[in-house]
mmCIF file of C-alpha atoms in Angstrom:
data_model
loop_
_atom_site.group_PDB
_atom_site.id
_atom_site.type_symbol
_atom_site.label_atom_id
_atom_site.label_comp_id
_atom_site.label_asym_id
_atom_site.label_seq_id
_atom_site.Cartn_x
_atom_site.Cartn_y
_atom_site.Cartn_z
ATOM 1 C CA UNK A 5 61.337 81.407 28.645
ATOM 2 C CA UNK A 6 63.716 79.014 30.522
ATOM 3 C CA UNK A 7 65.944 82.121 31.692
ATOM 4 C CA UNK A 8 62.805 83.957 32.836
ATOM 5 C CA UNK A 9 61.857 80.293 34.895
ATOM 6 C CA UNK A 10 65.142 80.279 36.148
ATOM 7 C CA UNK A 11 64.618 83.795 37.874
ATOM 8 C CA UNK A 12 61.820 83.367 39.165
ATOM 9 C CA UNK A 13 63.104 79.631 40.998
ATOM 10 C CA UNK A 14 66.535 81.578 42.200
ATOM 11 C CA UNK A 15 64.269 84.447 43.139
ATOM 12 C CA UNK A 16 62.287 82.395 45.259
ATOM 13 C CA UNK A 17 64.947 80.494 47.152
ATOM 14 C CA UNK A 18 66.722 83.917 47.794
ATOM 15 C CA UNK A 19 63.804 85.019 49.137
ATOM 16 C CA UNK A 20 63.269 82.180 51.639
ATOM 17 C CA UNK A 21 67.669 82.032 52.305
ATOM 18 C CA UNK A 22 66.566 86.108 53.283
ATOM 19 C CA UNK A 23 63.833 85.084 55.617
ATOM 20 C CA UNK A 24 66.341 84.003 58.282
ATOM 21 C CA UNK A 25 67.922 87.679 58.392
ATOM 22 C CA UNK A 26 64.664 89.705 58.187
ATOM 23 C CA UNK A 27 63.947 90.841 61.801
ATOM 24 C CA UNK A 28 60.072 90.796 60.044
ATOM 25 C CA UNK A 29 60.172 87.425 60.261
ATOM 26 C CA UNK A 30 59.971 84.992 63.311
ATOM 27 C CA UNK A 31 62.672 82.977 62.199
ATOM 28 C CA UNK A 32 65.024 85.338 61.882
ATOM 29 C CA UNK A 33 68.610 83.696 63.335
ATOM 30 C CA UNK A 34 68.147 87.135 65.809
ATOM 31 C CA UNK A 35 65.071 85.911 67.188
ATOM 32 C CA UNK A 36 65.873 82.279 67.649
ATOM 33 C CA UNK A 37 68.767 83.158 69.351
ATOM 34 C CA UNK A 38 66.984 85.656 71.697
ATOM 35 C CA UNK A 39 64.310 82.973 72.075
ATOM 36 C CA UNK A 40 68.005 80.579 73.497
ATOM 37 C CA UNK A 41 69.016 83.380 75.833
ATOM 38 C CA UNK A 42 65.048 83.648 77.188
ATOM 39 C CA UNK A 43 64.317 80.156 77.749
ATOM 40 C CA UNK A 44 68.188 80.250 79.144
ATOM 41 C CA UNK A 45 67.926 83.218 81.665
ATOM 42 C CA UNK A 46 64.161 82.381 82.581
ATOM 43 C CA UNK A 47 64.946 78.214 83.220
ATOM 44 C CA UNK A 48 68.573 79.421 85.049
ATOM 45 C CA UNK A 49 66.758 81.318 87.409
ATOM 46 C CA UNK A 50 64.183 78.697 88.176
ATOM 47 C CA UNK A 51 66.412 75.853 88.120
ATOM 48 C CA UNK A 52 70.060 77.309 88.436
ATOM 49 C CA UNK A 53 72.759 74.035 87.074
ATOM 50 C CA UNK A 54 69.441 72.111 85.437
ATOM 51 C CA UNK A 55 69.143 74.982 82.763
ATOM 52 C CA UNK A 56 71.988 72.711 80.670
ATOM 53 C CA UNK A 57 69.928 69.483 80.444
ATOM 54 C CA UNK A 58 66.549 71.280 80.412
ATOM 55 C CA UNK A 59 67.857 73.324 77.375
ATOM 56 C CA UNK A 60 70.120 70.177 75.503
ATOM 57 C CA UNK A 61 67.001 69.428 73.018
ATOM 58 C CA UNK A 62 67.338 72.523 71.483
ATOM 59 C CA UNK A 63 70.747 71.390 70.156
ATOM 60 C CA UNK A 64 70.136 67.596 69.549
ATOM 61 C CA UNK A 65 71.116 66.730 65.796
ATOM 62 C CA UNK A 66 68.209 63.887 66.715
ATOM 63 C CA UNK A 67 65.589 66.398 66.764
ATOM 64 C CA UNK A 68 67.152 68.679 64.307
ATOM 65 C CA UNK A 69 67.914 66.205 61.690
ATOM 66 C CA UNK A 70 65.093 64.018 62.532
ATOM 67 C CA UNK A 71 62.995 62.698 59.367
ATOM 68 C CA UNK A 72 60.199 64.718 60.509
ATOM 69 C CA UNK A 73 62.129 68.103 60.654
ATOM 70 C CA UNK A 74 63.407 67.422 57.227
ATOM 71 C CA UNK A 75 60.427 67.101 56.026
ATOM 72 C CA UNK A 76 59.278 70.666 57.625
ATOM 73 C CA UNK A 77 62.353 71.909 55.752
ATOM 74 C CA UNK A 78 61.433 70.489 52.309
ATOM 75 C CA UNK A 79 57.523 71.735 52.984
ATOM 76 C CA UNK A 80 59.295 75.107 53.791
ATOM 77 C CA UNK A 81 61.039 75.459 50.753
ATOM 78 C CA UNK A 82 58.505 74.113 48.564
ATOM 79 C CA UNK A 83 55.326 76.187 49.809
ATOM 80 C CA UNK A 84 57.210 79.096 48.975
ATOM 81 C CA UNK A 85 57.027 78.312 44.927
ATOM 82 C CA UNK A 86 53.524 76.956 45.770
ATOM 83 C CA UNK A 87 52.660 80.560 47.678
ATOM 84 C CA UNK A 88 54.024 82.370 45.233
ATOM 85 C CA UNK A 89 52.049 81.084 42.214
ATOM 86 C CA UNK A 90 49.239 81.147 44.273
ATOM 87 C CA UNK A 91 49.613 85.024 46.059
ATOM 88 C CA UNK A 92 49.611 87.012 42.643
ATOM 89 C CA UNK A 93 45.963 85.393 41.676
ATOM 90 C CA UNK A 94 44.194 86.665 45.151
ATOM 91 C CA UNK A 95 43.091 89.947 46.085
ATOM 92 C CA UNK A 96 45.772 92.852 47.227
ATOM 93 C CA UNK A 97 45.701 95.034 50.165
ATOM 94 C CA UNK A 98 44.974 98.055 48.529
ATOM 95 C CA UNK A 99 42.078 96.819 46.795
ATOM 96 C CA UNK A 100 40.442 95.884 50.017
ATOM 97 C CA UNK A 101 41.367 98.971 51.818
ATOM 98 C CA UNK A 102 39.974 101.122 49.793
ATOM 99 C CA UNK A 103 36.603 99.372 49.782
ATOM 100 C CA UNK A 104 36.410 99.417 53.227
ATOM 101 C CA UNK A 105 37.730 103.482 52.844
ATOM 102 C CA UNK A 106 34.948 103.916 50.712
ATOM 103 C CA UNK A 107 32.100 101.503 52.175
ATOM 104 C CA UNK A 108 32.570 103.702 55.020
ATOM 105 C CA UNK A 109 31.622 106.687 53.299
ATOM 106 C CA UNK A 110 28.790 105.240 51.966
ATOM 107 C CA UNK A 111 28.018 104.090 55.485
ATOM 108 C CA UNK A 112 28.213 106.695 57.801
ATOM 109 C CA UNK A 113 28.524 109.526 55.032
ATOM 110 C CA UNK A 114 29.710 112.486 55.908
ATOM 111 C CA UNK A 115 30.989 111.645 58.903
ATOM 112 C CA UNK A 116 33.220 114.083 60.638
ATOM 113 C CA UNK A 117 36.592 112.956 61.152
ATOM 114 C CA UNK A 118 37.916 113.003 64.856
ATOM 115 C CA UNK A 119 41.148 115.224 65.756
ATOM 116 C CA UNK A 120 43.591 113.307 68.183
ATOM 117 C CA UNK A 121 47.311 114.027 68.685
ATOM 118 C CA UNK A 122 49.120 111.678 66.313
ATOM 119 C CA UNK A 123 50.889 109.709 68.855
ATOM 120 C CA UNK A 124 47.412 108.990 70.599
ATOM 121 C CA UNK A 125 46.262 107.663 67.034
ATOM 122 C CA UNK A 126 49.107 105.457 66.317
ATOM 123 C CA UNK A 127 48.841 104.363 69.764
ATOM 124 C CA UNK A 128 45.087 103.579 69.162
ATOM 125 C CA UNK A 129 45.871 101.919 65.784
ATOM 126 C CA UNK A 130 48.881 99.858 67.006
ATOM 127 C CA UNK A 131 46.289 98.591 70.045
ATOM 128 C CA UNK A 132 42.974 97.641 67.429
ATOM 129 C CA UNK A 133 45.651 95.734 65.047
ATOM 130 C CA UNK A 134 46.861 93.665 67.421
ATOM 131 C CA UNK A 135 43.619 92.408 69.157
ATOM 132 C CA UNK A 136 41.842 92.491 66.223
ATOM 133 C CA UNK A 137 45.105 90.388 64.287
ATOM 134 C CA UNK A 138 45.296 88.156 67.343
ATOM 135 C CA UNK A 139 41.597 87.296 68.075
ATOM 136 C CA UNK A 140 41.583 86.454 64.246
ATOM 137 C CA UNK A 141 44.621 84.030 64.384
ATOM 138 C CA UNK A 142 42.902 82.465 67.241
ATOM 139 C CA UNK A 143 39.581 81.842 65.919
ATOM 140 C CA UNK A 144 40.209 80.978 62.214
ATOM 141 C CA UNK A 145 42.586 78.080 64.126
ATOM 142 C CA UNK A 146 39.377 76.877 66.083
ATOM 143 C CA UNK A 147 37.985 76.862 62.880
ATOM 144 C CA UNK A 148 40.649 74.591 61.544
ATOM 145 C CA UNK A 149 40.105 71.886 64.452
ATOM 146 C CA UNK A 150 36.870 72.099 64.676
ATOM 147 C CA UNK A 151 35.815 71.837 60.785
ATOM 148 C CA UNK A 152 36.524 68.148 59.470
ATOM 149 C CA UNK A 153 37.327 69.429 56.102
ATOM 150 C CA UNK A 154 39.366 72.350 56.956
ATOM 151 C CA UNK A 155 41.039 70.131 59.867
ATOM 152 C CA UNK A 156 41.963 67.994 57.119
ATOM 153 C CA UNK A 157 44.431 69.704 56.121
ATOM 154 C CA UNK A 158 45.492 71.587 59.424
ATOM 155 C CA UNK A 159 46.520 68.159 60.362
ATOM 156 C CA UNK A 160 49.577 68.634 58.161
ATOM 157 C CA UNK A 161 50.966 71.397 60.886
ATOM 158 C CA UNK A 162 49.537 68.513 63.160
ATOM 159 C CA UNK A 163 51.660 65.558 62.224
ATOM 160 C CA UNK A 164 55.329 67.111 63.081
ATOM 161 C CA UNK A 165 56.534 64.430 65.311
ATOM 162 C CA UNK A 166 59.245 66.238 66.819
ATOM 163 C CA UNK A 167 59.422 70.515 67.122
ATOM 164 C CA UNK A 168 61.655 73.030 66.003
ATOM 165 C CA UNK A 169 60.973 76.652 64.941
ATOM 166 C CA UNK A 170 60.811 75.861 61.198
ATOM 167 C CA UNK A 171 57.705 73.800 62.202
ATOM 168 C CA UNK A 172 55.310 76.572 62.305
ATOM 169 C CA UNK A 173 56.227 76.733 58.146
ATOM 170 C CA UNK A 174 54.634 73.259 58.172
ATOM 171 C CA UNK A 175 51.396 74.089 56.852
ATOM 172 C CA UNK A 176 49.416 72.849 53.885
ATOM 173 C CA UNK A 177 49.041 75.507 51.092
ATOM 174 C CA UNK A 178 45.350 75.650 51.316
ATOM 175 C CA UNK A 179 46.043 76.342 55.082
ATOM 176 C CA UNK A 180 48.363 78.977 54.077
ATOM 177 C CA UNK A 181 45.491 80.656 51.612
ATOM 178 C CA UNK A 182 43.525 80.965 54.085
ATOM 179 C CA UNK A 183 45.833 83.065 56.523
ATOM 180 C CA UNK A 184 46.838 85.287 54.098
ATOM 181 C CA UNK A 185 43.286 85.867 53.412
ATOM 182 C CA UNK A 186 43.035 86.484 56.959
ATOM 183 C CA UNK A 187 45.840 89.084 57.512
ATOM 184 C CA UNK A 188 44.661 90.636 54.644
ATOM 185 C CA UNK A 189 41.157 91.160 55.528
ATOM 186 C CA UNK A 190 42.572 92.345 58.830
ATOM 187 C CA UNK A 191 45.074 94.192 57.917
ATOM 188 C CA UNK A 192 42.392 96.599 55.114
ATOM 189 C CA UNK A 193 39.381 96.518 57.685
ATOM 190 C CA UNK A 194 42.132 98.187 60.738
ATOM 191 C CA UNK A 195 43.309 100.644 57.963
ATOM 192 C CA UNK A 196 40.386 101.412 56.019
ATOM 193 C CA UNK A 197 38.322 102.592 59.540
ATOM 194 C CA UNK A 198 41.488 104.320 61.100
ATOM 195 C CA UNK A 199 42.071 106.089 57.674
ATOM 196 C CA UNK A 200 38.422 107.050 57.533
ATOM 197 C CA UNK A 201 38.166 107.942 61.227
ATOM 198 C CA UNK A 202 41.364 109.990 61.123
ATOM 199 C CA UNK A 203 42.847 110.919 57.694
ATOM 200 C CA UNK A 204 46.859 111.098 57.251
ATOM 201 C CA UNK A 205 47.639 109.881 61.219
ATOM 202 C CA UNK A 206 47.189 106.642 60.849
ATOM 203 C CA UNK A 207 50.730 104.270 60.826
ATOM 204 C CA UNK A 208 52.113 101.098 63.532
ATOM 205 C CA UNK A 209 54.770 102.164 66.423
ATOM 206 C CA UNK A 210 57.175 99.517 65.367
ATOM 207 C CA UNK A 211 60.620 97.905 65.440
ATOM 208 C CA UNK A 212 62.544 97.294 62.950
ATOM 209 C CA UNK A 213 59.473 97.814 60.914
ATOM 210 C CA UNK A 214 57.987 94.955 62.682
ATOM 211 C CA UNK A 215 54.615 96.133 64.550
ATOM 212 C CA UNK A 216 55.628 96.570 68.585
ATOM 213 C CA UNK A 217 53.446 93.758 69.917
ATOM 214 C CA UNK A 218 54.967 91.290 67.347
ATOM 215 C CA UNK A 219 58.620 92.672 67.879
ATOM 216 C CA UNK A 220 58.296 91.616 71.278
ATOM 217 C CA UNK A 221 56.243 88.339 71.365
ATOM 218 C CA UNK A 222 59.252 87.170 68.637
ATOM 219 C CA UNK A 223 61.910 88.590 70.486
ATOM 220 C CA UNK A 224 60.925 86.667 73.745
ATOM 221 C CA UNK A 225 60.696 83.113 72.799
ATOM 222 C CA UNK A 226 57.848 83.216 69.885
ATOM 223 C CA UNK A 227 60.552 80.530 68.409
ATOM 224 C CA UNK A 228 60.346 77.987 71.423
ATOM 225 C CA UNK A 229 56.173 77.288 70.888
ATOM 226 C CA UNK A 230 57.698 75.038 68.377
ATOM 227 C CA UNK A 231 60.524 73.144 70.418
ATOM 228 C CA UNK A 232 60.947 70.564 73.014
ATOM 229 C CA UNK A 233 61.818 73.339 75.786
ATOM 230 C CA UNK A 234 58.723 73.669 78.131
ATOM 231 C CA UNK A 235 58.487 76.788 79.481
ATOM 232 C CA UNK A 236 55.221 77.774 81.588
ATOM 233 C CA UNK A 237 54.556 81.122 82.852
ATOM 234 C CA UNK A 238 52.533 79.944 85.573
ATOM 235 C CA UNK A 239 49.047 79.922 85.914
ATOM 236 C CA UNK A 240 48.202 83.935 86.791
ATOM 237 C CA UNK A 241 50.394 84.568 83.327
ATOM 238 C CA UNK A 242 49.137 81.559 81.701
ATOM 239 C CA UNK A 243 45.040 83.053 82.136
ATOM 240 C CA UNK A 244 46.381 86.008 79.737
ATOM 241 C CA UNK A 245 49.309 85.042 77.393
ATOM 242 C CA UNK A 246 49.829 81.721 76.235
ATOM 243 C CA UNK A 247 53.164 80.248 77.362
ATOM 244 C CA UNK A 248 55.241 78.008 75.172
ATOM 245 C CA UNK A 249 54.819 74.858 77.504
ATOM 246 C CA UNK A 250 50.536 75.798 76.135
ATOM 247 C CA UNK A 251 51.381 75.356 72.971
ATOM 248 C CA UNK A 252 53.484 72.380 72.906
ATOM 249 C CA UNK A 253 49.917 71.083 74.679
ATOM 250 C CA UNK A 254 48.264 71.859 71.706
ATOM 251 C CA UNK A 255 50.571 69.975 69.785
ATOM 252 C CA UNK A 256 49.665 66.991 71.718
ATOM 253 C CA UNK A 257 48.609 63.762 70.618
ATOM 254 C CA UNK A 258 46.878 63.239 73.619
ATOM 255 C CA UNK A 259 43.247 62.804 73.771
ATOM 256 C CA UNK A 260 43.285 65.454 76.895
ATOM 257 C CA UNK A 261 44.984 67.624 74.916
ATOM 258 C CA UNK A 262 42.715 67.847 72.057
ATOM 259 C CA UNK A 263 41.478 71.147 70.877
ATOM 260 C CA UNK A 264 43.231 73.444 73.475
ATOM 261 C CA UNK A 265 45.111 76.595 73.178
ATOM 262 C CA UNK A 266 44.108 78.135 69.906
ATOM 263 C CA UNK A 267 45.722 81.466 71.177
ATOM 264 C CA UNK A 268 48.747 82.923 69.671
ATOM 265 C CA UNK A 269 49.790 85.643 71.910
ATOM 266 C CA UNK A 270 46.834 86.388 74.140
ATOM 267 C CA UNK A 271 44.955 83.494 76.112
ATOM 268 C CA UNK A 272 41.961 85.285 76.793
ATOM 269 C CA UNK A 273 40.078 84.112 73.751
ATOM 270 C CA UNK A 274 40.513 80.593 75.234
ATOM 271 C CA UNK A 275 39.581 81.432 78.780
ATOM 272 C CA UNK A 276 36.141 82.836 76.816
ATOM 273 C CA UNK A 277 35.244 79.548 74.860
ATOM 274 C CA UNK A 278 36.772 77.037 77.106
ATOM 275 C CA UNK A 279 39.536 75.506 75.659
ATOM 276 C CA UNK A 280 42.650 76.936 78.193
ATOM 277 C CA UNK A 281 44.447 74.620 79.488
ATOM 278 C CA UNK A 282 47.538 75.395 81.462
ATOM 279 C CA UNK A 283 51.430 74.016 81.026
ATOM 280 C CA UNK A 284 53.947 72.946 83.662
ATOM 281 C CA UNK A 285 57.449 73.004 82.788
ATOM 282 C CA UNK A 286 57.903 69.441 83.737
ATOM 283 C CA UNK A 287 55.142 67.689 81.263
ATOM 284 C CA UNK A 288 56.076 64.675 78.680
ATOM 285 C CA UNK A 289 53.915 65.586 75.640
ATOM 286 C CA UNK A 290 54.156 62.860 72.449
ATOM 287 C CA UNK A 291 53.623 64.911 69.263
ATOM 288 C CA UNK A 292 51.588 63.938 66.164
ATOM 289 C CA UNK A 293 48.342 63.149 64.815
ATOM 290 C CA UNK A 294 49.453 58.951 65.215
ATOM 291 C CA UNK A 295 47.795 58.530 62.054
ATOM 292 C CA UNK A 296 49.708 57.831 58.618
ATOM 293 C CA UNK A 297 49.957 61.569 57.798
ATOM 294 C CA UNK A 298 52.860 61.642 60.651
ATOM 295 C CA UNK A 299 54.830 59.445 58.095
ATOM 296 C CA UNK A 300 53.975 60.663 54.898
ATOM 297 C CA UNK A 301 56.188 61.607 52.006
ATOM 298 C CA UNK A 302 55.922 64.894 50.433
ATOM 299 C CA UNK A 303 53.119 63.994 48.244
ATOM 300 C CA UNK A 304 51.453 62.518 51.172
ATOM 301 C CA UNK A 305 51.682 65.417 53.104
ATOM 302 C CA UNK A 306 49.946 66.993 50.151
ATOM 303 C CA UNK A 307 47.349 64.522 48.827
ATOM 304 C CA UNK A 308 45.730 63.259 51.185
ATOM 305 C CA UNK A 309 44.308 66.161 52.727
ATOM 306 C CA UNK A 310 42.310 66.989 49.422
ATOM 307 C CA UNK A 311 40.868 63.211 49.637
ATOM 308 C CA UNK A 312 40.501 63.687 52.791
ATOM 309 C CA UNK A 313 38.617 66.787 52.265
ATOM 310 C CA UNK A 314 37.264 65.497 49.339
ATOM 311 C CA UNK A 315 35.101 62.887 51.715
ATOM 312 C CA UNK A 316 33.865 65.025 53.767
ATOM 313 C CA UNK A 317 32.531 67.012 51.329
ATOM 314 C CA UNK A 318 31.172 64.015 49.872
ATOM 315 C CA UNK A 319 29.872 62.326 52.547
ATOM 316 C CA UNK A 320 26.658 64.579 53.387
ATOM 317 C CA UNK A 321 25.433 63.644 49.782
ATOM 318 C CA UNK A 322 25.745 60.176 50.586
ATOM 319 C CA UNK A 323 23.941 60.182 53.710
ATOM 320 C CA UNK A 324 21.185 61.976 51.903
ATOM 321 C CA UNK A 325 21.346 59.521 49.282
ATOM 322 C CA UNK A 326 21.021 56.634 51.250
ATOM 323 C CA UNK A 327 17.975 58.074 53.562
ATOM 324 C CA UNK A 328 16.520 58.451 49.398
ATOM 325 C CA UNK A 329 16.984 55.109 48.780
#
């Protein structure tokens, strides 16, 4: 029994060492260090011998070693045991693909399957996953502001005081339920229709296994959202994709800034329910919820989100209580 534990611990840590090398994931070292050439090419051109300075916080052992990054580290590491206790007792992909293969059935019955060219059906596929992947990333994060009790523990990914790319791992595990719930539901409702709508065409163009849209939002400077370099793409780019310097507004403690720039790749969802706001490459953002969650120990970072949670649920029943009494 203690051997078997022992796997499974090493086999989780191995798994997290192998995230860094796994051009799937956005923290591979390849990406970060294409993100350091982009922000490096794109701020040289703009400011020529300012690029040094403008790019010096993405070295600084003060940010890097900060008490806030550590912690982002530790949650890092210690969501992954959490996730994977967690992962095995939720639904799989398969199971929810196939209802949605054979809801459709039941749907439109014998519908006749359309005949496309296979690249034109990739093509198609590759297109529907990402919008429908990135307008769910965008609105299950509106959810998580707008909520109380599921910003209550969104607020963990909220109280980084300083940025690095390991930041976006700062995430409570109820947080991190709910967006594999998402990819998964997105993931078996694209595949279940394509499969239905065109049987044995249907697969991603990708890179390195990675879909094509995500290859190339990670391989141009996904990693700086989550860093102290503001890059804007100005504001004609800015109305479509959402630029780093967006982001790191999002981030902001700032009343301003509050509830802006849910988007993850495309900014159109924002420019639709109102909450685009545009960066500058210039701007002095403070980072943080400035509540005691910013400085909260590991349990902290854990805890009080259920109690805080916990009182919102509660609170309704209260209110109706005291109207009773």
């Amino acid at each position: 029994m203690e051997v078997a534990f022992g796997e499974w611990l090493l086999s989780v840590v191995s798994q997290a060492g192998q995230d860094f090398f796994n051009m799937q994931k956005r923290v591979s070292v390849w990406y970060i260090l294409s993100a350091i050439l982009f922000a490096w090419l794109l701020l040289g051109l703009r400011y020529g011998r300012q690029v040094k300075a403008r790019m010096a916080t993405l070295f600084s052992p003060q940010i890097w070693w900060h008490s806030s990054a550590r912690m982002d580290y530790g949650v890092f590491l210690l969501n992954r045991f959490v996730m994977a206790l967690l992962i095995p007792l939720l639904p799989t992909k398969i199971i929810l693909t196939s209802w949605v293969f054979f809801q459709s059935h039941q749907w439109f019955g014998s519908f006749q399957s359309f005949s496309l060219p296979t690249p034109w059906v990739i093509a198609s596929f590759t297109f529907c996953y990402f919008i429908v992947d990135d307008f769910s990333r965008f609105y299950l994060h509106r959810l998580l502001h707008k909520w109380p009790i599921l910003w209550a523990f969104h607020s963990v990914h909220h109280s980084a005081q300083v940025m690095t790319p390991m930041t976006v791992f700062r995430t409570h595990p109820i947080e991190g339920v709910l967006f594999f719930l998402r990819s998964l539901v997105v993931q078996a409702l694209c595949i279940g229709v394509f499969v239905f709508l065109f049987p044995n065409q249907v697969s991603l163009y990708t890179v390195f296994s990675v879909s094509i849209f995500t290859y190339f939002f990670n391989l141009l400077g996904a990693n700086l959202r989550h860093s102290h370099v503001s890059i804007s793409y100005g504001r004609t780019l800015e109305k479509v994709f959402i630029s780093p310097a967006q982001h790191q507004r999002h981030h902001s403690s700032s009343v301003k800034d509050y509830d802006c720039n849910f988007g993850v790749v495309l900014a159109i969802w924002d420019r639709f329910f109102g909450s685009l706001r545009f960066g500058h490459d210039d701007q002095k953002i403070t980072f943080g919820t400035q509540t005691v969650l910013d400085k909260a120990s590991f349990v902290g970072l854990y805890i009080l989100p259920c109690k805080n949670a916990g009182r919102q649920l509660i609170e309704p029943f209260k209110a109706l209580w005291r109207k009773r009494v």
